[in-house]
């Protein structure tokens, strides 16, 4: 299974970016997909995640500004980021929880995409 992210970049404070993630290499639908971020010297934290049933969780710092959604294609997820702040600067990682033939559940990570917000 491979996760490919896109959409990161440099934006001014108050601006917007949209991240995309697509998982390939499996016939199974993900139980959940989400986004995490990691700034230098800090742990990797939850940004947002969406379950196969539509349940959504957001990190406290992004509530009201970021929106996660599933794509029409299987195992795709998007993150719309509005009202970006300098403290949103981090590497953003896509995560997918996917079962396999033996009902084993595995978490997969993308390579990460840099988001930089200038003040």
Coordinates of N, CA, C and O in Angstrom, one line a residue:
X1 N 0.9 -1.2 0.0 CA 0.0 0.0 0.0 C 0.9 1.2 0.0 O 1.8 1.3 0.8
X2 N 0.6 2.2 -0.9 CA 1.3 3.4 -0.9 C 0.3 4.6 -0.8 O -0.8 4.6 -1.4
X3 N 0.7 5.6 0.0 CA 0.0 6.8 0.1 C 0.7 7.9 -0.5 O 1.9 8.1 -0.2
X4 N 0.1 8.7 -1.4 CA 0.7 9.8 -2.1 C 0.0 11.1 -1.8 O -1.2 11.2 -2.0
X5 N 0.7 12.0 -1.2 CA 0.1 13.3 -0.8 C 0.5 14.4 -1.8 O 1.6 14.3 -2.4
X6 N -0.3 15.4 -1.9 CA 0.0 16.6 -2.7 C -0.7 17.8 -2.1 O -1.6 17.6 -1.3
X7 N -0.2 19.0 -2.5 CA -0.9 20.2 -2.2 C -0.2 21.1 -1.2 O -0.7 22.2 -0.9
X8 N 0.9 20.6 -0.6 CA 1.6 21.5 0.3 C 2.2 22.7 -0.4 O 2.2 22.8 -1.6
X9 N 2.8 23.6 0.4 CA 3.5 24.7 -0.2 C 3.6 25.9 0.8 O 3.4 25.7 2.0
X10 N 3.9 27.0 0.3 CA 4.1 28.2 1.1 C 2.9 29.2 0.8 O 2.5 29.4 -0.3
X11 N 2.4 29.7 2.0 CA 1.2 30.6 1.9 C 1.4 31.6 3.0 O 2.0 31.4 4.0
X12 N 0.8 32.8 2.7 CA 0.8 33.8 3.8 C -0.3 33.5 4.8 O -1.3 32.9 4.5
X13 N -0.1 34.1 6.0 CA -1.1 33.9 7.0 C -2.4 34.4 6.6 O -2.5 35.5 5.9
X14 N -3.5 33.7 6.9 CA -4.8 34.0 6.5 C -5.2 33.3 5.2 O -6.4 33.4 4.8
X15 N -4.2 32.7 4.5 CA -4.5 32.1 3.2 C -5.0 30.7 3.4 O -5.3 30.2 4.5
X16 N -5.1 30.0 2.3 CA -5.7 28.6 2.2 C -4.8 27.7 1.4 O -4.2 28.1 0.5
X17 N -4.9 26.4 1.8 CA -4.3 25.4 1.0 C -5.2 24.1 1.1 O -6.0 24.0 2.0
X18 N -5.1 23.3 0.1 CA -5.9 22.0 0.1 C -4.9 20.9 -0.2 O -4.2 20.9 -1.2
X19 N -4.9 20.0 0.8 CA -4.1 18.8 0.7 C -4.9 17.6 0.2 O -6.1 17.5 0.5
X20 N -4.2 16.8 -0.6 CA -4.9 15.6 -1.2 C -4.0 14.4 -0.8 O -2.8 14.4 -0.7
X21 N -4.7 13.2 -0.7 CA -4.0 12.0 -0.4 C -4.8 10.8 -1.0 O -6.0 10.7 -0.9
X22 N -4.0 10.0 -1.7 CA -4.6 8.8 -2.3 C -3.8 7.6 -1.9 O -2.6 7.6 -2.1
X23 N -4.5 6.5 -1.5 CA -3.9 5.3 -1.2 C -4.1 4.3 -2.3 O -5.2 4.1 -2.8
X24 N -3.1 3.6 -2.7 CA -3.2 2.6 -3.8 C -2.5 1.3 -3.4 O -1.8 1.3 -2.4
X25 N -2.7 0.3 -4.1 CA -2.1 -1.0 -3.9 C -2.9 -1.9 -3.0 O -2.4 -2.9 -2.5
X26 N -4.2 -1.7 -2.8 CA -5.1 -2.5 -2.1 C -6.5 -2.5 -2.6 O -6.9 -1.5 -3.2
X27 N -7.2 -3.7 -2.5 CA -8.6 -3.7 -2.9 C -9.5 -3.3 -1.8 O -10.7 -3.2 -2.0
X28 N -9.0 -3.2 -0.6 CA -9.8 -3.0 0.6 C -10.0 -1.5 0.8 O -9.1 -0.7 0.5
X29 N -11.2 -1.1 1.3 CA -11.4 0.2 1.7 C -10.9 0.5 3.0 O -11.0 -0.3 3.9
X30 N -10.4 1.7 3.2 CA -9.8 2.1 4.5 C -10.9 2.2 5.6 O -12.0 2.6 5.3
X31 N -10.5 1.7 6.8 CA -11.4 1.9 7.9 C -11.5 3.4 8.3 O -12.5 3.9 8.8
X32 N -10.3 4.1 8.1 CA -10.2 5.5 8.4 C -9.1 6.1 7.7 O -8.1 5.4 7.4
X33 N -9.1 7.4 7.4 CA -8.0 8.1 6.8 C -7.9 9.4 7.5 O -8.9 9.9 8.0
X34 N -6.7 10.0 7.6 CA -6.6 11.2 8.3 C -5.3 11.9 8.0 O -4.5 11.4 7.2
X35 N -5.1 13.0 8.6 CA -3.9 13.9 8.5 C -3.4 14.1 9.9 O -4.1 14.4 10.8
X36 N -2.0 14.0 10.0 CA -1.3 14.4 11.2 C -0.2 15.4 10.7 O 0.1 15.5 9.5
X37 N 0.3 16.1 11.7 CA 1.4 17.0 11.3 C 2.5 17.0 12.4 O 2.2 16.7 13.6
X38 N 3.7 17.4 12.0 CA 4.8 17.4 12.9 C 5.7 18.6 12.6 O 6.2 18.7 11.5
X39 N 5.8 19.4 13.6 CA 6.7 20.6 13.5 C 8.1 20.2 14.1 O 8.1 19.2 14.9
X40 N 9.1 20.9 13.7 CA 10.5 20.5 14.2 C 10.5 20.5 15.7 O 10.0 21.5 16.4
X41 N 11.0 19.4 16.3 CA 11.1 19.3 17.7 C 9.9 19.0 18.5 O 9.8 19.0 19.7
X42 N 8.8 18.7 17.7 CA 7.5 18.4 18.4 C 7.0 17.1 18.0 O 7.4 16.5 16.9
X43 N 6.1 16.5 18.7 CA 5.5 15.2 18.3 C 4.6 15.3 17.2 O 4.1 16.4 16.8
X44 N 4.3 14.2 16.6 CA 3.3 14.2 15.5 C 1.9 14.2 16.1 O 1.6 13.3 16.9
X45 N 1.1 15.1 15.7 CA -0.2 15.3 16.3 C -1.3 15.2 15.3 O -1.1 15.4 14.1
X46 N -2.5 14.7 15.7 CA -3.7 14.6 14.9 C -4.1 16.0 14.4 O -4.2 16.9 15.2
X47 N -4.4 16.1 13.1 CA -5.0 17.3 12.5 C -6.5 17.0 12.3 O -7.4 17.7 12.8
X48 N -6.8 15.9 11.6 CA -8.2 15.5 11.3 C -8.2 14.1 10.8 O -7.2 13.6 10.2
X49 N -9.3 13.4 11.1 CA -9.4 12.0 10.6 C -10.9 11.8 10.3 O -11.8 12.4 11.0
X50 N -11.1 10.9 9.4 CA -12.5 10.6 9.0 C -12.6 9.1 8.9 O -11.8 8.4 8.3
X51 N -13.7 8.5 9.5 CA -13.9 7.1 9.5 C -14.8 6.7 8.3 O -15.4 7.5 7.7
X52 N -14.8 5.4 8.1 CA -15.5 4.9 6.9 C -17.0 5.2 7.1 O -17.8 5.3 6.1
X53 N -17.5 5.3 8.3 CA -18.9 5.6 8.5 C -19.2 7.1 8.5 O -20.4 7.5 8.7
X54 N -18.2 7.9 8.3 CA -18.4 9.3 8.2 C -18.0 10.1 9.5 O -18.1 11.3 9.5
X55 N -17.7 9.4 10.6 CA -17.3 10.1 11.8 C -16.0 10.9 11.6 O -15.1 10.5 10.9
X56 N -16.0 12.1 12.2 CA -14.8 13.0 12.0 C -14.3 13.5 13.3 O -15.1 13.9 14.2
X57 N -13.0 13.6 13.4 CA -12.4 14.2 14.6 C -11.4 15.2 14.1 O -10.7 15.0 13.1
X58 N -11.3 16.3 14.8 CA -10.3 17.4 14.5 C -9.5 17.7 15.8 O -9.9 17.6 16.9
X59 N -8.2 18.0 15.5 CA -7.4 18.5 16.6 C -8.0 19.9 17.1 O -8.5 20.6 16.3
X60 N -7.8 20.2 18.3 CA -8.4 21.4 18.9 C -7.9 22.6 18.2 O -8.7 23.6 18.0
X61 N -6.7 22.7 17.8 CA -6.1 23.9 17.2 C -6.6 24.2 15.8 O -6.4 25.3 15.3
X62 N -7.3 23.3 15.1 CA -7.7 23.5 13.8 C -9.2 23.5 13.6 O -9.7 23.8 12.5
X63 N -9.9 23.3 14.7 CA -11.4 23.3 14.6 C -11.9 24.6 14.1 O -11.5 25.7 14.6
X64 N -12.8 24.5 13.2 CA -13.4 25.8 12.6 C -12.6 26.4 11.5 O -13.1 27.3 10.8
X65 N -11.4 25.8 11.2 CA -10.6 26.4 10.1 C -10.3 25.3 9.1 O -10.2 25.7 7.9
X66 N -10.1 24.1 9.5 CA -9.8 23.0 8.6 C -11.0 22.1 8.4 O -11.8 21.9 9.3
X67 N -11.1 21.5 7.2 CA -12.2 20.6 6.9 C -11.7 19.4 6.2 O -11.0 19.5 5.2
X68 N -12.0 18.2 6.7 CA -11.5 17.0 6.1 C -12.7 16.4 5.3 O -13.9 16.5 5.8
X69 N -12.4 15.7 4.2 CA -13.5 15.1 3.4 C -12.9 13.9 2.7 O -11.7 13.8 2.4
X70 N -13.8 13.0 2.4 CA -13.4 11.8 1.6 C -13.7 12.1 0.1 O -14.7 12.8 -0.2
X71 N -12.9 11.6 -0.8 CA -13.1 11.7 -2.2 C -14.0 10.7 -2.7 O -14.4 9.7 -2.1
X72 N -14.5 10.9 -4.0 CA -15.4 9.9 -4.6 C -14.6 8.7 -4.9 O -15.2 7.6 -4.9
X73 N -13.4 8.8 -5.2 CA -12.5 7.6 -5.5 C -12.2 6.9 -4.2 O -12.1 7.6 -3.1
X74 N -12.1 5.6 -4.2 CA -11.8 4.8 -3.0 C -10.5 5.3 -2.4 O -9.5 5.5 -3.1
X75 N -10.5 5.3 -1.1 CA -9.2 5.6 -0.4 C -8.6 6.9 -0.7 O -7.3 7.0 -0.9
X76 N -9.4 7.9 -0.9 CA -8.8 9.3 -1.1 C -9.4 10.2 0.0 O -10.5 10.0 0.5
X77 N -8.6 11.2 0.4 CA -9.0 12.1 1.4 C -8.4 13.5 1.1 O -7.3 13.6 0.6
X78 N -9.1 14.5 1.5 CA -8.7 15.9 1.3 C -8.7 16.6 2.6 O -9.5 16.3 3.5
X79 N -7.9 17.6 2.7 CA -7.9 18.5 3.8 C -7.9 19.9 3.3 O -6.9 20.4 2.8
X80 N -9.0 20.6 3.5 CA -9.1 22.1 3.2 C -8.7 22.9 4.4 O -9.3 22.8 5.5
X81 N -7.6 23.7 4.2 CA -7.1 24.5 5.3 C -7.3 25.9 5.0 O -6.8 26.5 4.0
X82 N -8.1 26.6 5.8 CA -8.4 28.0 5.7 C -7.9 28.8 6.9 O -7.6 28.2 7.9
X83 N -7.8 30.1 6.7 CA -7.3 31.0 7.8 C -6.0 30.4 8.4 O -5.9 30.3 9.7
X84 N -5.1 30.1 7.6 CA -3.8 29.5 8.1 C -3.0 30.5 8.9 O -3.0 31.7 8.7
X85 N -2.4 29.9 9.9 CA -1.6 30.7 10.8 C -0.1 30.2 10.8 O 0.1 29.0 10.4
X86 N 0.8 31.0 11.2 CA 2.2 30.6 11.2 C 2.4 29.3 12.0 O 3.3 28.5 11.6
X87 N 1.7 29.1 13.0 CA 1.8 27.9 13.9 C 1.3 26.7 13.2 O 1.4 25.6 13.7
X88 N 0.7 26.8 12.0 CA 0.2 25.6 11.3 C 1.4 25.1 10.5 O 1.3 24.0 9.8
X89 N 2.5 25.8 10.4 CA 3.7 25.3 9.7 C 4.2 24.0 10.2 O 4.4 23.8 11.4
X90 N 4.3 23.0 9.4 CA 4.7 21.6 9.7 C 4.7 20.8 8.5 O 4.3 21.2 7.4
X91 N 5.3 19.6 8.7 CA 5.1 18.5 7.7 C 3.8 17.8 7.9 O 3.6 17.3 9.1
X92 N 3.0 17.7 6.9 CA 1.7 17.1 7.1 C 1.7 15.7 6.5 O 2.2 15.5 5.3
X93 N 1.3 14.7 7.3 CA 1.4 13.3 6.9 C 0.0 12.7 6.7 O -0.9 12.9 7.6
X94 N -0.3 12.0 5.6 CA -1.5 11.3 5.5 C -1.4 9.9 6.1 O -0.3 9.3 6.1
X95 N -2.5 9.5 6.7 CA -2.5 8.2 7.4 C -3.7 7.4 6.9 O -4.8 8.0 6.8
X96 N -3.6 6.1 6.7 CA -4.7 5.3 6.4 C -4.7 4.0 7.2 O -3.6 3.4 7.3
X97 N -5.8 3.6 7.7 CA -6.0 2.3 8.4 C -6.7 1.4 7.5 O -7.9 1.6 7.2
X98 N -6.0 0.3 7.1 CA -6.6 -0.5 6.0 C -6.5 -2.0 6.4 O -5.4 -2.4 6.9
X99 N -7.5 -2.8 6.3 CA -7.5 -4.2 6.6 C -6.9 -5.0 5.4 O -6.7 -4.4 4.3
X100 N -6.5 -6.2 5.7 CA -6.0 -7.1 4.6 C -6.8 -8.4 4.6 O -7.8 -8.5 5.3
X101 N -6.4 -9.4 3.8 CA -7.1 -10.6 3.6 C -7.3 -11.4 4.9 O -8.2 -12.1 5.1
X102 N -6.3 -11.2 5.9 CA -6.4 -11.9 7.2 C -7.1 -11.1 8.2 O -7.0 -11.4 9.4
X103 N -7.8 -10.0 7.8 CA -8.5 -9.1 8.7 C -7.5 -8.4 9.7 O -8.0 -7.9 10.7
X104 N -6.3 -8.4 9.3 CA -5.3 -7.7 10.1 C -5.4 -6.2 9.7 O -5.6 -5.9 8.5
X105 N -5.3 -5.3 10.7 CA -5.5 -3.9 10.4 C -4.1 -3.3 10.5 O -3.3 -3.5 11.5
X106 N -3.7 -2.5 9.5 CA -2.4 -1.9 9.4 C -2.6 -0.4 9.1 O -3.4 0.0 8.3
X107 N -1.7 0.4 9.8 CA -1.7 1.8 9.6 C -0.6 2.1 8.6 O 0.6 1.6 8.8
X108 N -0.9 2.9 7.6 CA 0.1 3.3 6.6 C 0.3 4.8 6.6 O -0.6 5.6 6.9
X109 N 1.5 5.3 6.3 CA 1.8 6.7 6.3 C 2.3 7.1 4.9 O 3.0 6.4 4.2
X110 N 2.0 8.3 4.5 CA 2.6 8.9 3.4 C 3.9 9.5 3.7 O 4.4 9.5 4.8
X111 N 4.6 10.1 2.7 CA 5.9 10.6 2.8 C 6.0 12.0 3.5 O 7.0 12.4 3.9
X112 N 4.8 12.6 3.5 CA 4.7 13.9 4.1 C 4.8 15.0 3.1 O 5.5 14.9 2.1
X113 N 4.1 16.1 3.4 CA 4.2 17.3 2.5 C 4.3 18.5 3.4 O 3.7 18.7 4.4
X114 N 5.2 19.4 3.0 CA 5.6 20.6 3.8 C 4.5 21.7 3.6 O 4.2 22.0 2.5
X115 N 4.0 22.2 4.7 CA 3.2 23.4 4.7 C 3.9 24.5 5.5 O 4.2 24.3 6.7
X116 N 4.1 25.6 4.8 CA 4.8 26.7 5.5 C 3.9 27.9 5.4 O 3.5 28.3 4.3
X117 N 3.6 28.5 6.6 CA 2.7 29.7 6.6 C 3.6 30.9 7.1 O 4.1 30.9 8.2
X118 N 3.7 31.9 6.3 CA 4.5 33.1 6.6 C 3.7 34.1 7.3 O 2.5 34.3 6.9
X119 N 4.3 34.9 8.2 CA 3.5 35.9 8.9 C 3.6 37.2 8.2 O 4.3 37.4 7.2

